[in-house]
Coordinates of C-alpha atoms in Angstrom, one line a residue:
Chain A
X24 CA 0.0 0.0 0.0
X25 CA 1.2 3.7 -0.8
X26 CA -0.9 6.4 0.4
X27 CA -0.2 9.8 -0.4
X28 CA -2.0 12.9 -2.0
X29 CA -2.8 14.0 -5.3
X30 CA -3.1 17.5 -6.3
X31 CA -4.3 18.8 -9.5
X32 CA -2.3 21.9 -10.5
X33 CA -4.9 22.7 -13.1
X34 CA -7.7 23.3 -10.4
X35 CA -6.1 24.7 -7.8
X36 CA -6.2 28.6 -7.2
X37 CA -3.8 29.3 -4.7
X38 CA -6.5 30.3 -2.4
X39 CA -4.5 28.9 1.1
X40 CA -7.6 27.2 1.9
X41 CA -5.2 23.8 2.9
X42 CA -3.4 25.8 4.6
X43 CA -5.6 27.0 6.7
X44 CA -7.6 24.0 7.2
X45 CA -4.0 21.9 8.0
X46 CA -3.2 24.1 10.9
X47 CA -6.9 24.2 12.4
X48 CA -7.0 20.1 12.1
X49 CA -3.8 19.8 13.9
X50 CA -3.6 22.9 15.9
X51 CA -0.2 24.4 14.9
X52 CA 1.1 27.2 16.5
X53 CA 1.7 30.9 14.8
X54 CA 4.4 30.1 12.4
X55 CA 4.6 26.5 12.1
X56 CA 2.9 24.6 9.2
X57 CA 2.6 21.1 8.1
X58 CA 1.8 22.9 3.9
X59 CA 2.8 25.7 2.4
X60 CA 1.3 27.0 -1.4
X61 CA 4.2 28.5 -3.8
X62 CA 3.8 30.7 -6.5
X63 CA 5.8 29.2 -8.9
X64 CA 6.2 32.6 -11.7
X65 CA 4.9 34.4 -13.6
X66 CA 7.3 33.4 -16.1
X67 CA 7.6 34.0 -20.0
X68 CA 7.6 37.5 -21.4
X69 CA 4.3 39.4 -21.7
X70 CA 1.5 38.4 -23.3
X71 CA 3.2 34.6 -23.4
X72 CA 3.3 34.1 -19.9
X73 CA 2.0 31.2 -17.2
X74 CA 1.9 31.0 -13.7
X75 CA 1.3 27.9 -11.6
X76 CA 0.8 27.5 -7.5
X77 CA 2.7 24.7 -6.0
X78 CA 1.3 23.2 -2.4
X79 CA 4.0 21.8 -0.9
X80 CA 4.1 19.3 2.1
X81 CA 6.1 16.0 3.1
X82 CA 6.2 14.4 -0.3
X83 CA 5.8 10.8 1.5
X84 CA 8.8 9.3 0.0
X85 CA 9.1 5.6 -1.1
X86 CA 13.0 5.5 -0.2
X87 CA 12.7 8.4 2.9
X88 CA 16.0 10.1 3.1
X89 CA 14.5 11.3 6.4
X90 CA 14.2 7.9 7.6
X91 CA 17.5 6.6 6.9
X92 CA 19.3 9.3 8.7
X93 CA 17.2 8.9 12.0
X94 CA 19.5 7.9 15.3
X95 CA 16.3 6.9 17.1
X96 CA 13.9 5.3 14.4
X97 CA 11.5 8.6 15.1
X98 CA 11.3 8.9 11.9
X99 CA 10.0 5.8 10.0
X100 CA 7.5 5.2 7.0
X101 CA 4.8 2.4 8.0
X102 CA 4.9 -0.4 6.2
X103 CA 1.4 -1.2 6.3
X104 CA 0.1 2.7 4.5
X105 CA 3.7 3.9 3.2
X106 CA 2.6 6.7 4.6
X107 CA 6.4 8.4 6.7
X108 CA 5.6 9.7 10.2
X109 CA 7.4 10.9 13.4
X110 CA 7.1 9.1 16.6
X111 CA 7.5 11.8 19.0
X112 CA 8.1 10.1 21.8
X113 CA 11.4 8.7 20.0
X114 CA 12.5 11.7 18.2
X115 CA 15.6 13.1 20.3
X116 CA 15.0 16.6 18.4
X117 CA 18.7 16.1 16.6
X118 CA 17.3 18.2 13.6
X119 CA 18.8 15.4 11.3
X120 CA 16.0 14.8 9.6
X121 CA 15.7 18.8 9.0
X122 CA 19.3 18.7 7.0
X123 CA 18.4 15.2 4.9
X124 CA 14.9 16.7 3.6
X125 CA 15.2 17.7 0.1
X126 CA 12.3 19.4 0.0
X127 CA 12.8 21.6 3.3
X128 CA 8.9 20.6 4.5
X129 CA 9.8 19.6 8.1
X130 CA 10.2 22.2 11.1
X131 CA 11.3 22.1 14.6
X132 CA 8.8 22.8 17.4
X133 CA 11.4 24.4 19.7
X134 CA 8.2 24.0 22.4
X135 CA 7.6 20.8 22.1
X136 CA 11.2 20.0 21.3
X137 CA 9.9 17.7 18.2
X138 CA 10.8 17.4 14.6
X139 CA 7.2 17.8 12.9
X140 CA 5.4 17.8 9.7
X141 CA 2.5 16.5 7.3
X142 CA 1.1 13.2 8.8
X143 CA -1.6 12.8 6.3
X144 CA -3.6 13.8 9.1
X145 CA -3.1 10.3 10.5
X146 CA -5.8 11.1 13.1
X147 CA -8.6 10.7 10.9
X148 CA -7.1 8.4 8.2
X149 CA -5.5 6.0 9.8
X150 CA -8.6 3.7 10.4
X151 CA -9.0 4.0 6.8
X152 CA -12.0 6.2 5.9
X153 CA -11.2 10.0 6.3
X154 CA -9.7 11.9 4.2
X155 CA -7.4 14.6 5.2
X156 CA -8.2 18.2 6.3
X157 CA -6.6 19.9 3.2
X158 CA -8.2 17.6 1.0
X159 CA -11.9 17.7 2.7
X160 CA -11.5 21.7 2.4
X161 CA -9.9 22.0 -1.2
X162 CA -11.9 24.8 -2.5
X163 CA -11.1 23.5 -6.1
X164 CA -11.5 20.2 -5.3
X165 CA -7.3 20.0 -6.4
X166 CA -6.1 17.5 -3.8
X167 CA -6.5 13.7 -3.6
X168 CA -5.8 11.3 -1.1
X169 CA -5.6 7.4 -1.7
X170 CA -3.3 4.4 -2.2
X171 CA -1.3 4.5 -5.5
X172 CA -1.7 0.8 -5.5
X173 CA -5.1 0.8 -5.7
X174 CA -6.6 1.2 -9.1
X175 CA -10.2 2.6 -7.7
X176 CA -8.8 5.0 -5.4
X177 CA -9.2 8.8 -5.5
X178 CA -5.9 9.2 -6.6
X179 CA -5.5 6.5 -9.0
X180 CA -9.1 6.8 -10.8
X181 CA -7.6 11.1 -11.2
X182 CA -4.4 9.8 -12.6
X183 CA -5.8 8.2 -15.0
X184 CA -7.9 10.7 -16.5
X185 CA -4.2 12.3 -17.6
X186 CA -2.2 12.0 -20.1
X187 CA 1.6 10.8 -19.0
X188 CA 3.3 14.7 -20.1
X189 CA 1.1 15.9 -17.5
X190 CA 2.0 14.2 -14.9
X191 CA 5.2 15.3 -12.4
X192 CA 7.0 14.5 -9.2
X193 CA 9.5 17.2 -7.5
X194 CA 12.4 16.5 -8.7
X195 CA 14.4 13.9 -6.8
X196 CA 18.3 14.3 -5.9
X197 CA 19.1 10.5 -5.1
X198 CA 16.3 8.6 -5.6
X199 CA 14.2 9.4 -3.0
X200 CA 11.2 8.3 -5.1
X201 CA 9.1 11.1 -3.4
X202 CA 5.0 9.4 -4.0
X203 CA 3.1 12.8 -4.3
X204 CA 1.9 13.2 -7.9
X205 CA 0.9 16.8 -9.8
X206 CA -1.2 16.8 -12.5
X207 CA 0.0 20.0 -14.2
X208 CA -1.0 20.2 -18.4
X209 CA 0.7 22.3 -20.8
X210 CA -1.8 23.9 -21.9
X211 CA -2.2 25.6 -19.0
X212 CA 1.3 26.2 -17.8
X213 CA 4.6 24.4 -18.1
X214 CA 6.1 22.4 -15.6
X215 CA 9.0 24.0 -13.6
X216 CA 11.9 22.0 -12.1
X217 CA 12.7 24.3 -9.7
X218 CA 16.5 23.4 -8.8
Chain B
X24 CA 20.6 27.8 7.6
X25 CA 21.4 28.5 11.3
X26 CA 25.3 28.1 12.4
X27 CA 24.7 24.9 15.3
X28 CA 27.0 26.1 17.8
X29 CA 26.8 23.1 19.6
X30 CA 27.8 21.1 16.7
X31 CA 30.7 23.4 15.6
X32 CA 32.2 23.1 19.6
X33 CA 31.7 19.4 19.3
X34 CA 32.7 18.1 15.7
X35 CA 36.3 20.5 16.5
X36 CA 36.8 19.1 20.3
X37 CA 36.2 15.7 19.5
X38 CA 38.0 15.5 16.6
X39 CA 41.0 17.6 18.0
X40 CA 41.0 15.3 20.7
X41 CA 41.4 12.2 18.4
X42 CA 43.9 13.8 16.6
X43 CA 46.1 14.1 20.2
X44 CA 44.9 10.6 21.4
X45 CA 46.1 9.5 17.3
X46 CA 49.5 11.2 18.6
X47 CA 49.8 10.2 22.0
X48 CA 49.5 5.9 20.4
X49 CA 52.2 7.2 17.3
X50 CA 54.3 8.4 20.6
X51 CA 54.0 4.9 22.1
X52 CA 55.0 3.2 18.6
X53 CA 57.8 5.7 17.3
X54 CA 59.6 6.4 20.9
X55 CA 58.5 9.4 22.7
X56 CA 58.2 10.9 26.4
X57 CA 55.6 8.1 28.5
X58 CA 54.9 11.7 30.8
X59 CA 53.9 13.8 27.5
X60 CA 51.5 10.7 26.2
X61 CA 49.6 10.5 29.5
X62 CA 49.7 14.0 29.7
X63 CA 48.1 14.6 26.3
X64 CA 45.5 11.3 26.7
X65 CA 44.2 13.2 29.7
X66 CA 43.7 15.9 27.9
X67 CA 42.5 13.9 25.2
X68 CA 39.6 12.4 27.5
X69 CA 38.7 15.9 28.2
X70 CA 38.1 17.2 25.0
X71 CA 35.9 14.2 24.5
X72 CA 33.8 15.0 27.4
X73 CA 33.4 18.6 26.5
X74 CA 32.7 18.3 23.5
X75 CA 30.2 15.1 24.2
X76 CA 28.8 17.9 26.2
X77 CA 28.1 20.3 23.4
X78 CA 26.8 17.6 21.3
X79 CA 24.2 17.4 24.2
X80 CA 23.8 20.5 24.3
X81 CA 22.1 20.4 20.7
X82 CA 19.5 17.8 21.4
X83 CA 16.1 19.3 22.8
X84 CA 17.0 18.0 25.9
X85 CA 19.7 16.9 27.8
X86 CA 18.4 13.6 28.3
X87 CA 17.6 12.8 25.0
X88 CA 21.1 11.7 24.5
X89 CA 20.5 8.7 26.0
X90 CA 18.1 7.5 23.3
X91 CA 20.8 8.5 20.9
X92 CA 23.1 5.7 23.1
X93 CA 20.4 2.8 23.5
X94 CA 19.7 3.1 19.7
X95 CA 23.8 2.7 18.3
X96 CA 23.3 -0.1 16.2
X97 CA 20.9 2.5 13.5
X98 CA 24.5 3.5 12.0
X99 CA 22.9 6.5 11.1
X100 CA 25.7 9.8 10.9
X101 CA 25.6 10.0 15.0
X102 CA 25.4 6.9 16.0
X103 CA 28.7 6.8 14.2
X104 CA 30.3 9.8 15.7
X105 CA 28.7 8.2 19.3
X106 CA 30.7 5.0 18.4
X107 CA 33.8 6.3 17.7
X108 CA 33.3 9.1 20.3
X109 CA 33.1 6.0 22.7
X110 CA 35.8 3.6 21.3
X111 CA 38.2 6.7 22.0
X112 CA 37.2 7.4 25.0
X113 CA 37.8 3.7 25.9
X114 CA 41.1 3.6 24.3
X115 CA 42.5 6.5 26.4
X116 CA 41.3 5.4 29.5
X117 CA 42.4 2.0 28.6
X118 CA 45.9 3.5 27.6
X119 CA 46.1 5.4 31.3
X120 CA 45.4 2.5 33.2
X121 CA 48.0 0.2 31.2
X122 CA 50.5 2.6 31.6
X123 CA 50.1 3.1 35.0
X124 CA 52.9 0.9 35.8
X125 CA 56.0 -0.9 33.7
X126 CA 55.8 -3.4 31.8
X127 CA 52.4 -4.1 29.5
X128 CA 54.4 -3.1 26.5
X129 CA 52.1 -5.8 24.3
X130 CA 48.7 -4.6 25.7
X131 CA 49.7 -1.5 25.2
X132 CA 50.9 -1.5 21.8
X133 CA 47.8 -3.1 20.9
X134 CA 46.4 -0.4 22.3
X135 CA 48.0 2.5 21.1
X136 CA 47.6 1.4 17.5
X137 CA 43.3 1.3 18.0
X138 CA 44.0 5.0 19.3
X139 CA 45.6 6.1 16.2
X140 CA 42.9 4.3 14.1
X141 CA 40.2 5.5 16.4
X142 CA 41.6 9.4 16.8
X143 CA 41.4 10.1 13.3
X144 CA 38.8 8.3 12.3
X145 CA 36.6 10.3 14.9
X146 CA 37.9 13.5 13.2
X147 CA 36.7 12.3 9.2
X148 CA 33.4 10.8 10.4
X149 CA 32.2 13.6 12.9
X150 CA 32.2 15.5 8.8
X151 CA 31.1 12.8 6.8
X152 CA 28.0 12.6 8.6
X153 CA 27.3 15.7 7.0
X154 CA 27.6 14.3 3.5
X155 CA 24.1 14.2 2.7
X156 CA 22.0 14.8 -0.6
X157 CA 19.8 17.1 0.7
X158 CA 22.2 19.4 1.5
X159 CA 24.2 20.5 -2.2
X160 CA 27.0 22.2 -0.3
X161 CA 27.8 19.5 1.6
X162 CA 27.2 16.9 -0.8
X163 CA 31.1 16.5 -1.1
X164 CA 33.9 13.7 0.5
X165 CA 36.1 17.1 0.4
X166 CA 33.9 18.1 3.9
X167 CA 35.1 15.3 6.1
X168 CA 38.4 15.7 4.6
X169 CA 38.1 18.9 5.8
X170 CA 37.1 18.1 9.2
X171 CA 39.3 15.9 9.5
X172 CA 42.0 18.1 8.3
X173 CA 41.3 20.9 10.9
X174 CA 40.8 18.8 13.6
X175 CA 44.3 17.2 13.1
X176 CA 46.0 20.1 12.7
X177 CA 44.1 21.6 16.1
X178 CA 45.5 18.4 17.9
X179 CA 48.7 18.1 16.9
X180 CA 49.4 21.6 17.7
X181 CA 47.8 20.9 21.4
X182 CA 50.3 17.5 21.4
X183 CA 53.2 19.7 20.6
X184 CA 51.9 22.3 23.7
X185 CA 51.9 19.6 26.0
X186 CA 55.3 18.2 25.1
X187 CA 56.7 21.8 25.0
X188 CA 55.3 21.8 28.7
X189 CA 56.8 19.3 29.8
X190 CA 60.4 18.9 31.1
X191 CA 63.1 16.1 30.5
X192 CA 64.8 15.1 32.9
X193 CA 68.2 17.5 31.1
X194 CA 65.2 20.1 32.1
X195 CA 64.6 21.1 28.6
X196 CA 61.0 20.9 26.6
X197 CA 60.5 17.1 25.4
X198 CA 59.4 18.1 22.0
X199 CA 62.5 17.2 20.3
X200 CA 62.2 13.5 21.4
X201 CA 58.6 12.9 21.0
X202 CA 57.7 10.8 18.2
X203 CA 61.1 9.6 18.0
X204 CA 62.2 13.4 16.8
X205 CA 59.8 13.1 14.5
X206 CA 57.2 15.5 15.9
X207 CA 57.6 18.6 13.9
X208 CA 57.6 17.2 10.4
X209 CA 54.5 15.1 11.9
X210 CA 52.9 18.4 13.0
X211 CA 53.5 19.7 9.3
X212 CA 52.1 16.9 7.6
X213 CA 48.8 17.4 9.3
X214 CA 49.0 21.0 8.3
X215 CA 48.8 20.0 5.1
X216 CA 46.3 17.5 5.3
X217 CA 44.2 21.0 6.8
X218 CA 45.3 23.2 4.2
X219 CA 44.0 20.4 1.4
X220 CA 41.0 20.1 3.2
X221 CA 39.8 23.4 4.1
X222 CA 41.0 24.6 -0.2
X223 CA 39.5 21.4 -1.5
X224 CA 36.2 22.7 0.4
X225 CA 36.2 25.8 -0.8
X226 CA 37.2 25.4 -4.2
X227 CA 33.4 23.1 -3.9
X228 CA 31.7 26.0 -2.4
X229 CA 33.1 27.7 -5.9
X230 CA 34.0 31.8 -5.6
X231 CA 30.7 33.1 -5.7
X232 CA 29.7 31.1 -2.0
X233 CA 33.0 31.7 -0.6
X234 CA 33.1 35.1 -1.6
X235 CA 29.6 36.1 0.3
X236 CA 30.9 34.5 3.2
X237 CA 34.5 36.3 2.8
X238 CA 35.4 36.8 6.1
X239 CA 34.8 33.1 7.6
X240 CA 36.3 31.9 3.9
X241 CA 39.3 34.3 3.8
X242 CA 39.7 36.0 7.0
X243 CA 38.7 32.8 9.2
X244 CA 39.5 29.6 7.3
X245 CA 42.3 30.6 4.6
X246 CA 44.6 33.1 6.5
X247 CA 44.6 31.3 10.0
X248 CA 42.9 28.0 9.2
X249 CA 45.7 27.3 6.0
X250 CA 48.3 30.0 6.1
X251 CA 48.6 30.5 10.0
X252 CA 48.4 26.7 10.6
X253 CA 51.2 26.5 7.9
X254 CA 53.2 29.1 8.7
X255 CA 53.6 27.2 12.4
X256 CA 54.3 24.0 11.2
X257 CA 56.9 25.2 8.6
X258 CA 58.6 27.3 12.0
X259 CA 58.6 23.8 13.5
X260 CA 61.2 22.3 10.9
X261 CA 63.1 25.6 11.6
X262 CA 65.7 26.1 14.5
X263 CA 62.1 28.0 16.1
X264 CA 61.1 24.7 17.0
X265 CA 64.2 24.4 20.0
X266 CA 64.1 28.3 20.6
X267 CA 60.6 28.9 21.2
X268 CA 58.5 25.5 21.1
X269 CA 55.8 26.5 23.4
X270 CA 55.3 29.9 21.7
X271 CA 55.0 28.1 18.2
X272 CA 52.7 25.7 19.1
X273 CA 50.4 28.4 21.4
X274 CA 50.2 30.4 17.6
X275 CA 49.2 27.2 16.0
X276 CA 46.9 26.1 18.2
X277 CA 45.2 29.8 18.1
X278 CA 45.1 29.2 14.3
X279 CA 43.9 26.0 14.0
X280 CA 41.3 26.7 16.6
X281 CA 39.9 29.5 14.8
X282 CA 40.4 28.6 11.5
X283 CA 38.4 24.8 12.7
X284 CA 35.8 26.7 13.8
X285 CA 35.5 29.3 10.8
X286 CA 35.5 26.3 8.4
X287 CA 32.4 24.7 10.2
X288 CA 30.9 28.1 10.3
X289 CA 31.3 28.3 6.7
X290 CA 29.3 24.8 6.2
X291 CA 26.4 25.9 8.1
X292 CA 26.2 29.3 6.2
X293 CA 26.3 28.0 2.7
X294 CA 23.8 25.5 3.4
X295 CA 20.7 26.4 1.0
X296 CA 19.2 23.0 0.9
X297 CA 18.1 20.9 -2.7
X298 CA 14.6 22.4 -2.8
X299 CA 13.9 24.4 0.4
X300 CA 10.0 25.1 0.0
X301 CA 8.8 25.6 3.1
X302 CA 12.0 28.9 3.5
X303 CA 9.9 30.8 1.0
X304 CA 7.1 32.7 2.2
X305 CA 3.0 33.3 1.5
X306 CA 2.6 33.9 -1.1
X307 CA 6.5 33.4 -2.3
X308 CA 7.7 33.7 -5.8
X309 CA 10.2 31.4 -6.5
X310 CA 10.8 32.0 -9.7
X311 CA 10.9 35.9 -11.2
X312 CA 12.3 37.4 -8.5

């Protein structure tokens, strides 16, 4: 099983409405987020040019760099979902994890003294129902949430209404086969790798 | 990204203190004063415990560290640092209590060559747990070489302050027997080992890094951390090294200390990460700026 989020670049307006529904659901403190949106341009020279938002979160990664650089095993993906979490009664707040990110999506909680980040909102998915927050409030309705393993999930019934040039991963440094898809077509903007 | 004092103290300390246990086992293999190597594995054991301390000191709390011991065997970056930090340790206490009294010259052997082995291998690995993909500008083998560089060079200087300390029994500074005379040209060749480290890591970085961070780069790590450090050690092969051994190796600790600590300040400032998403803001632009 490989659970992880869809989100459909074409639909989604950059309205913060996932972030804002993210930090209600698991009551974040001022300045600490589990998602963040990105403009990613405008690019292109006038009238030629696109613009795309980006929401950006733990990217749920098949071969976690986050994981393997863990002292404590805090930081493990769960082999039943796939889905990578943070025990935080083992995480020694070492910061680790922090450095090995690619993507930068985890923060410290200098209170709690915790590494922390997207769980998927394992509190209401993990008996296998819910959805999470950011999806349930998706204005657009942009964001998915399913296994990639299973061809009648959310996720895999949206990928498949795509065409394979529009679908993209971030880019990956060392084959941290990050799981989070983005449906972005060219007609309405052209993919950006970013690095 | 945020310089981790902590870190910094304890990668430097640690490794430094390898790098005088490394010297204090060559003593014991190549002839040397049996005061200076006790001496300096004292001081050795102290470094390590400092520097364990600032380690510590980084974790969100204090007793954190212990899940970092109970959970060795994950080989992750410091569980290796905590291994070697500990084999060290072990070897220089092991080393003080065999040489307590005459005659253990086997045990003690045995032992002095798993301090060499250990003391610099504490000094490469407390950098190479840093070579990580995430992390571009420190995606490089030139970074523990680096570390380990520095933190020879900052104990051999403190090895050659200890022997310049201590008295033979003629009443003169035991440098010039330690290492079987050999302690100078031993000093310089860790010199250069720091000097190839601390270029070959900046010439990663590339100009343009090295050149917003000028002062650490050129004031901090090049002009004390490779010129001061090899100025020193050149003075050593010079008749300086009988005139003034104490002075020489007070300057080249001074340099090595602070060009050590401008190097690891240097790492943490450079760090940008591979795709640092969440370090932009809302709404960010990450492209068109």
């Amino acid at each position: 099983m490989r659970k992880g989020l869809l989100i459909n670049l074409d639909r989604c307006s950059g309205c913060d409405s996932c972030i804002v529904a993210c930090k209600l659901e698991n009551d974040l403190p001022l300045g600490h987020f589990y998602n963040k949106v990105i403009a990613v341009g405008p690019t292109g020279t006038f009238p030629n040019v696109e613009k795309y938002w980006l929401p950006s979160q733990c990217q749920q990664c098949e071969n976690p760099a986050c994981v393997h650089v863990c002292p404590t095993a805090a930081s493990y993906r769960d082999p039943k979902t796939g889905m990578v979490l943070i025990d935080k009664e083992k995480c020694i707040g070492c910061q680790y994890c922090i450095y090995a990110c690619p993507y930068g999506v985890r923060q410290f909680n200098e209170d709690a003294g915790v590494v922390q980040k997207c769980t998927l909102c394992a509190q209401i998915t993990a008996d296998g129902d819910g959805v999470p927050a950011c999806v349930h409030n998706c204005n657009c309705g942009a964001r998915f949430f399913g296994d990639y393993d299973d061809p009648e999930s959310d996720v895999s019934r949206e990928l498949a209404k795509y065409p394979e040039e529009a679908i993209h991963t971030l880019p990956d440094p060392n084959n941290a086969k990050p799981l989070t898809r983005y449906i972005l077509s060219p007609k309405f903007a052209s993919w950006k790798e970013l690095v | 990204m945020a310089i981790q004092w902590p870190l910094v103290l304890f990668s430097l300390l640690a490794g430094a203190g390898g790098a005088m246990l490394a010297f204090a086992g060559l003593s014991q293999l190549l002839g040397g004063s049996r005061t200076v190597r006790r001496r300096a594995v004292w001081c050795a054991l102290a470094l390590f415990v400092i520097g364990g301390l600032c380690s510590v000191a980084h974790l969100a709390s204090p007793l954190n560290a212990i899940s970092a011991v109970t959970n060795l065997l994950s080989f992750s970056g410091i569980s290796i640092e905590l291994m070697l930090l500990g084999a060290s340790f072990i070897a220089g206490a092991a080393y003080l209590v065999l040489t307590r009294e005459e005659g253990r010259d086997g045990a003690v052997r045995v032992v002095a060559v798993l301090a060499v082995i250990f003391g610099v291998a504490i000094g490469f690995f407390c950098g190479h747990g840093y070579v990580i993909d995430a992390q571009p500008t420190w995606g490089t083998e030139t970074l523990p070489l680096a570390y380990l560089g520095t933190s020879l060079a900052l104990g051999a200087f403190a090895y050659a302050l200890v022997a310049a300390a201590t008295k033979t029994p003629a009443d003169k500074a035991a440098s010039a027997e330690e290492l079987g005379g050999k302690l100078w040209p031993a000093v310089l060749v860790c010199a250069v080992v720091d000097a190839v480290g601390i270029l070959a890591y900046g010439l990663f970085l590339g100009l343009d890094a090295v050149a917003a961070q000028g002062v650490l780069f050129w004031g901090g790590a090049v002009a004390c951390g490779v010129v001061g450090v090899l100025a020193c050690a050149i003075a050593g092969m010079t008749a300086l090294a009988a005139k003034a051994p104490a002075a020489l190796a007070v300057a080249g600790v001074a340099c090595a200390a602070i060009g050590g600590v401008a190097l690891r300040m240097l790492m943490w400032a450079c760090a940008t990460g591979y795709l640092n998403l969440f370090s932009h803001g809302i709404p960010s632009v990450m492209l068109n700026l």
